[in-house]
Amino acid sequence: VVSQLPNFHKWLKNHDVDYEMFTAGDYKRTVTVFGENDDEDRAKYQEELEQTHELFKHFVNRYRGMLDVDKVATGEHWYGEDALHLNLVDKLQTSDSYLLERMKNNEVYALHSRQKPTIAEKLGLSQAAEATLSMAIDKLPDALARFDFNSRLNILK
């Protein structure tokens, strides 16, 4: 379990910026990015991190009970064979072989995300027209920058 955050309290103070935080409850916000953190706040935050780590270890122990949880819940990570020897995984295989194996006795679904249709597609324009429209839109800022609005307005007067 890791938590890190910058603290801008000194910078804000040096620039005469007040930071105010309002909470209900003594421990609603123990440490803050903008306020001044004291040792008591840091200790409470550390206690909460330790509690989260213990919950994680209990979860791992419950579902992977055949391993030494204190050995593996250190923040380190293991790949392949090392993870297998530590009982972090049941076996090593590719995702394809896993899915093929599951397909024998289960329904496996392929999910595809759909790209949002472009404005040209929404308007039913062909690909050629879409490319032309896209190029015109890309060139529009340069064309507007070169356009002399003042002289055009004088003509209209």
PDB file of C-alpha atoms in Angstrom:
ATOM      1  CA  VAL A   1       0.000   0.000   0.000  1.00  0.00           C
ATOM      2  CA  VAL A   2       1.512   3.303  -1.099  1.00  0.00           C
ATOM      3  CA  SER A   3       0.378   6.865  -0.672  1.00  0.00           C
ATOM      4  CA  GLN A   4       2.336   9.954  -1.555  1.00  0.00           C
ATOM      5  CA  LEU A   5       1.410  13.550  -2.068  1.00  0.00           C
ATOM      6  CA  PRO A   6       3.133  16.881  -2.441  1.00  0.00           C
ATOM      7  CA  ASN A   7       2.436  19.590   0.092  1.00  0.00           C
ATOM      8  CA  PHE A   8       2.122  23.177  -1.080  1.00  0.00           C
ATOM      9  CA  HIS A   9       1.486  24.717   2.345  1.00  0.00           C
ATOM     10  CA  LYS A  10       4.824  26.604   2.528  1.00  0.00           C
ATOM     11  CA  TRP A  11       4.494  27.860  -1.046  1.00  0.00           C
ATOM     12  CA  LEU A  12       0.959  29.104  -0.419  1.00  0.00           C
ATOM     13  CA  LYS A  13       2.053  30.768   2.817  1.00  0.00           C
ATOM     14  CA  ASN A  14       4.979  32.488   1.040  1.00  0.00           C
ATOM     15  CA  HIS A  15       2.529  33.853  -1.524  1.00  0.00           C
ATOM     16  CA  ASP A  16       0.015  35.024   1.085  1.00  0.00           C
ATOM     17  CA  VAL A  17      -2.598  32.491   0.029  1.00  0.00           C
ATOM     18  CA  ASP A  18      -4.796  31.134   2.795  1.00  0.00           C
ATOM     19  CA  TYR A  19      -6.128  27.620   2.500  1.00  0.00           C
ATOM     20  CA  GLU A  20      -9.160  26.685   4.528  1.00  0.00           C
ATOM     21  CA  MET A  21     -10.681  23.243   4.879  1.00  0.00           C
ATOM     22  CA  PHE A  22     -13.916  22.400   6.631  1.00  0.00           C
ATOM     23  CA  THR A  23     -14.744  18.864   7.712  1.00  0.00           C
ATOM     24  CA  ALA A  24     -17.140  17.056   9.995  1.00  0.00           C
ATOM     25  CA  GLY A  25     -15.290  14.459  12.037  1.00  0.00           C
ATOM     26  CA  ASP A  26     -11.828  14.466  13.556  1.00  0.00           C
ATOM     27  CA  TYR A  27     -10.280  12.230  10.906  1.00  0.00           C
ATOM     28  CA  LYS A  28     -12.159  13.199   7.759  1.00  0.00           C
ATOM     29  CA  ARG A  29      -8.942  14.538   6.224  1.00  0.00           C
ATOM     30  CA  THR A  30      -5.786  13.612   8.110  1.00  0.00           C
ATOM     31  CA  VAL A  31      -3.232  14.901   5.614  1.00  0.00           C
ATOM     32  CA  THR A  32      -3.724  17.493   2.934  1.00  0.00           C
ATOM     33  CA  VAL A  33      -1.957  18.755  -0.156  1.00  0.00           C
ATOM     34  CA  PHE A  34      -2.536  22.410   0.702  1.00  0.00           C
ATOM     35  CA  GLY A  35      -2.815  22.639   4.482  1.00  0.00           C
ATOM     36  CA  GLU A  36      -0.195  22.215   7.175  1.00  0.00           C
ATOM     37  CA  ASN A  37       0.281  18.582   8.216  1.00  0.00           C
ATOM     38  CA  ASP A  38       1.479  17.848  11.741  1.00  0.00           C
ATOM     39  CA  ASP A  39       2.978  14.688  13.263  1.00  0.00           C
ATOM     40  CA  GLU A  40      -0.369  13.591  14.708  1.00  0.00           C
ATOM     41  CA  ASP A  41      -2.011  13.852  11.263  1.00  0.00           C
ATOM     42  CA  ARG A  42       0.818  11.894   9.654  1.00  0.00           C
ATOM     43  CA  ALA A  43       0.660   9.188  12.349  1.00  0.00           C
ATOM     44  CA  LYS A  44      -3.095   8.742  11.841  1.00  0.00           C
ATOM     45  CA  TYR A  45      -2.636   8.565   8.074  1.00  0.00           C
ATOM     46  CA  GLN A  46       0.126   5.957   8.486  1.00  0.00           C
ATOM     47  CA  GLU A  47      -2.163   3.972  10.805  1.00  0.00           C
ATOM     48  CA  GLU A  48      -4.857   3.972   8.107  1.00  0.00           C
ATOM     49  CA  LEU A  49      -2.336   2.786   5.502  1.00  0.00           C
ATOM     50  CA  GLU A  50      -1.245  -0.043   7.803  1.00  0.00           C
ATOM     51  CA  GLN A  51      -4.891  -1.015   8.309  1.00  0.00           C
ATOM     52  CA  THR A  52      -5.437  -1.085   4.538  1.00  0.00           C
ATOM     53  CA  HIS A  53      -2.339  -3.267   4.164  1.00  0.00           C
ATOM     54  CA  GLU A  54      -3.645  -5.691   6.807  1.00  0.00           C
ATOM     55  CA  LEU A  55      -7.000  -5.906   5.004  1.00  0.00           C
ATOM     56  CA  PHE A  56      -5.139  -6.670   1.777  1.00  0.00           C
ATOM     57  CA  LYS A  57      -3.121  -9.418   3.479  1.00  0.00           C
ATOM     58  CA  HIS A  58      -6.284 -10.973   4.942  1.00  0.00           C
ATOM     59  CA  PHE A  59      -7.907 -10.919   1.504  1.00  0.00           C
ATOM     60  CA  VAL A  60      -4.876 -12.583  -0.106  1.00  0.00           C
ATOM     61  CA  ASN A  61      -4.679 -15.148   2.688  1.00  0.00           C
ATOM     62  CA  ARG A  62      -8.388 -15.938   2.315  1.00  0.00           C
ATOM     63  CA  TYR A  63      -8.245 -16.552  -1.428  1.00  0.00           C
ATOM     64  CA  ARG A  64      -4.634 -17.730  -1.806  1.00  0.00           C
ATOM     65  CA  GLY A  65      -4.245 -19.407   1.602  1.00  0.00           C
ATOM     66  CA  MET A  66      -1.498 -21.795   0.492  1.00  0.00           C
ATOM     67  CA  LEU A  67       1.159 -19.079   0.466  1.00  0.00           C
ATOM     68  CA  ASP A  68       3.254 -17.203   3.003  1.00  0.00           C
ATOM     69  CA  VAL A  69       1.360 -13.900   2.956  1.00  0.00           C
ATOM     70  CA  ASP A  70       4.009 -12.058   5.001  1.00  0.00           C
ATOM     71  CA  LYS A  71       6.624 -13.063   2.423  1.00  0.00           C
ATOM     72  CA  VAL A  72       4.628 -11.838  -0.572  1.00  0.00           C
ATOM     73  CA  ALA A  73       2.791  -8.795   0.854  1.00  0.00           C
ATOM     74  CA  THR A  74       5.922  -6.655   0.897  1.00  0.00           C
ATOM     75  CA  GLY A  75       5.205  -4.358  -2.038  1.00  0.00           C
ATOM     76  CA  GLU A  76       7.482  -6.361  -4.324  1.00  0.00           C
ATOM     77  CA  HIS A  77       6.285  -7.957  -7.540  1.00  0.00           C
ATOM     78  CA  TRP A  78       7.130 -11.289  -9.112  1.00  0.00           C
ATOM     79  CA  TYR A  79       6.962 -12.538 -12.680  1.00  0.00           C
ATOM     80  CA  GLY A  80       6.215 -15.928 -14.180  1.00  0.00           C
ATOM     81  CA  GLU A  81       8.059 -18.812 -12.552  1.00  0.00           C
ATOM     82  CA  ASP A  82       8.771 -16.849  -9.374  1.00  0.00           C
ATOM     83  CA  ALA A  83       5.064 -16.072  -8.930  1.00  0.00           C
ATOM     84  CA  LEU A  84       4.252 -19.739  -9.540  1.00  0.00           C
ATOM     85  CA  HIS A  85       6.780 -20.946  -6.939  1.00  0.00           C
ATOM     86  CA  LEU A  86       5.362 -18.486  -4.391  1.00  0.00           C
ATOM     87  CA  ASN A  87       1.806 -19.775  -5.110  1.00  0.00           C
ATOM     88  CA  LEU A  88       0.673 -16.360  -6.323  1.00  0.00           C
ATOM     89  CA  VAL A  89      -0.715 -17.982  -9.490  1.00  0.00           C
ATOM     90  CA  ASP A  90      -2.082 -21.459 -10.208  1.00  0.00           C
ATOM     91  CA  LYS A  91      -0.318 -21.923 -13.524  1.00  0.00           C
ATOM     92  CA  LEU A  92       1.401 -20.028 -16.311  1.00  0.00           C
ATOM     93  CA  GLN A  93      -0.333 -19.688 -19.660  1.00  0.00           C
ATOM     94  CA  THR A  94      -1.176 -17.143 -22.310  1.00  0.00           C
ATOM     95  CA  SER A  95      -4.463 -15.296 -22.227  1.00  0.00           C
ATOM     96  CA  ASP A  96      -5.403 -17.028 -25.494  1.00  0.00           C
ATOM     97  CA  SER A  97      -4.896 -20.503 -24.026  1.00  0.00           C
ATOM     98  CA  TYR A  98      -6.842 -19.491 -20.901  1.00  0.00           C
ATOM     99  CA  LEU A  99      -9.802 -18.310 -22.997  1.00  0.00           C
ATOM    100  CA  LEU A 100      -9.698 -21.366 -25.267  1.00  0.00           C
ATOM    101  CA  GLU A 101      -9.732 -23.606 -22.202  1.00  0.00           C
ATOM    102  CA  ARG A 102     -12.694 -21.716 -20.713  1.00  0.00           C
ATOM    103  CA  MET A 103     -14.626 -21.947 -23.998  1.00  0.00           C
ATOM    104  CA  LYS A 104     -14.892 -25.724 -23.561  1.00  0.00           C
ATOM    105  CA  ASN A 105     -17.315 -25.435 -20.638  1.00  0.00           C
ATOM    106  CA  ASN A 106     -18.355 -21.777 -20.552  1.00  0.00           C
ATOM    107  CA  GLU A 107     -19.687 -19.054 -22.771  1.00  0.00           C
ATOM    108  CA  VAL A 108     -16.957 -16.557 -23.619  1.00  0.00           C
ATOM    109  CA  TYR A 109     -17.921 -13.168 -24.996  1.00  0.00           C
ATOM    110  CA  ALA A 110     -15.786 -10.805 -27.029  1.00  0.00           C
ATOM    111  CA  LEU A 111     -16.416  -7.171 -26.204  1.00  0.00           C
ATOM    112  CA  HIS A 112     -15.631  -4.484 -28.733  1.00  0.00           C
ATOM    113  CA  SER A 113     -15.652  -0.785 -28.077  1.00  0.00           C
ATOM    114  CA  ARG A 114     -17.225   1.405 -30.688  1.00  0.00           C
ATOM    115  CA  GLN A 115     -15.562   4.603 -31.817  1.00  0.00           C
ATOM    116  CA  LYS A 116     -17.762   7.653 -31.790  1.00  0.00           C
ATOM    117  CA  PRO A 117     -18.881   8.498 -35.303  1.00  0.00           C
ATOM    118  CA  THR A 118     -17.321  11.609 -36.773  1.00  0.00           C
ATOM    119  CA  ILE A 119     -19.472  14.585 -37.689  1.00  0.00           C
ATOM    120  CA  ALA A 120     -19.160  13.618 -41.358  1.00  0.00           C
ATOM    121  CA  GLU A 121     -20.371  10.088 -40.614  1.00  0.00           C
ATOM    122  CA  LYS A 122     -23.275  11.525 -38.651  1.00  0.00           C
ATOM    123  CA  LEU A 123     -24.151  13.667 -41.672  1.00  0.00           C
ATOM    124  CA  GLY A 124     -23.837  10.672 -43.993  1.00  0.00           C
ATOM    125  CA  LEU A 125     -20.955  12.063 -46.030  1.00  0.00           C
ATOM    126  CA  SER A 126     -18.701   9.776 -48.030  1.00  0.00           C
ATOM    127  CA  GLN A 127     -15.094   9.161 -47.009  1.00  0.00           C
ATOM    128  CA  ALA A 128     -13.811  11.516 -49.708  1.00  0.00           C
ATOM    129  CA  ALA A 129     -16.123  14.272 -48.549  1.00  0.00           C
ATOM    130  CA  GLU A 130     -15.154  13.542 -44.962  1.00  0.00           C
ATOM    131  CA  ALA A 131     -11.455  13.920 -45.820  1.00  0.00           C
ATOM    132  CA  THR A 132     -12.145  17.202 -47.624  1.00  0.00           C
ATOM    133  CA  LEU A 133     -14.188  18.520 -44.712  1.00  0.00           C
ATOM    134  CA  SER A 134     -11.524  17.435 -42.244  1.00  0.00           C
ATOM    135  CA  MET A 135      -8.792  19.238 -44.246  1.00  0.00           C
ATOM    136  CA  ALA A 136     -10.933  22.384 -44.456  1.00  0.00           C
ATOM    137  CA  ILE A 137     -11.531  22.358 -40.704  1.00  0.00           C
ATOM    138  CA  ASP A 138      -7.793  21.860 -40.075  1.00  0.00           C
ATOM    139  CA  LYS A 139      -6.959  24.864 -42.285  1.00  0.00           C
ATOM    140  CA  LEU A 140      -9.654  27.124 -40.840  1.00  0.00           C
ATOM    141  CA  PRO A 141      -7.556  28.649 -38.007  1.00  0.00           C
ATOM    142  CA  ASP A 142      -4.803  29.720 -40.440  1.00  0.00           C
ATOM    143  CA  ALA A 143      -7.344  31.161 -42.870  1.00  0.00           C
ATOM    144  CA  LEU A 144      -9.034  33.134 -40.098  1.00  0.00           C
ATOM    145  CA  ALA A 145      -5.674  34.431 -38.887  1.00  0.00           C
ATOM    146  CA  ARG A 146      -4.911  35.821 -42.375  1.00  0.00           C
ATOM    147  CA  PHE A 147      -8.363  37.331 -42.882  1.00  0.00           C
ATOM    148  CA  ASP A 148      -8.451  41.118 -42.449  1.00  0.00           C
ATOM    149  CA  PHE A 149     -11.726  41.677 -40.634  1.00  0.00           C
ATOM    150  CA  ASN A 150     -11.230  45.465 -40.350  1.00  0.00           C
ATOM    151  CA  SER A 151     -11.013  46.058 -44.109  1.00  0.00           C
ATOM    152  CA  ARG A 152     -14.050  43.813 -44.659  1.00  0.00           C
ATOM    153  CA  LEU A 153     -16.044  45.760 -42.078  1.00  0.00           C
ATOM    154  CA  ASN A 154     -15.147  49.078 -43.777  1.00  0.00           C
ATOM    155  CA  ILE A 155     -16.544  47.795 -47.075  1.00  0.00           C
ATOM    156  CA  LEU A 156     -19.860  47.028 -45.407  1.00  0.00           C
ATOM    157  CA  LYS A 157     -20.237  50.575 -43.998  1.00  0.00           C
TER     158      LYS A 157
END
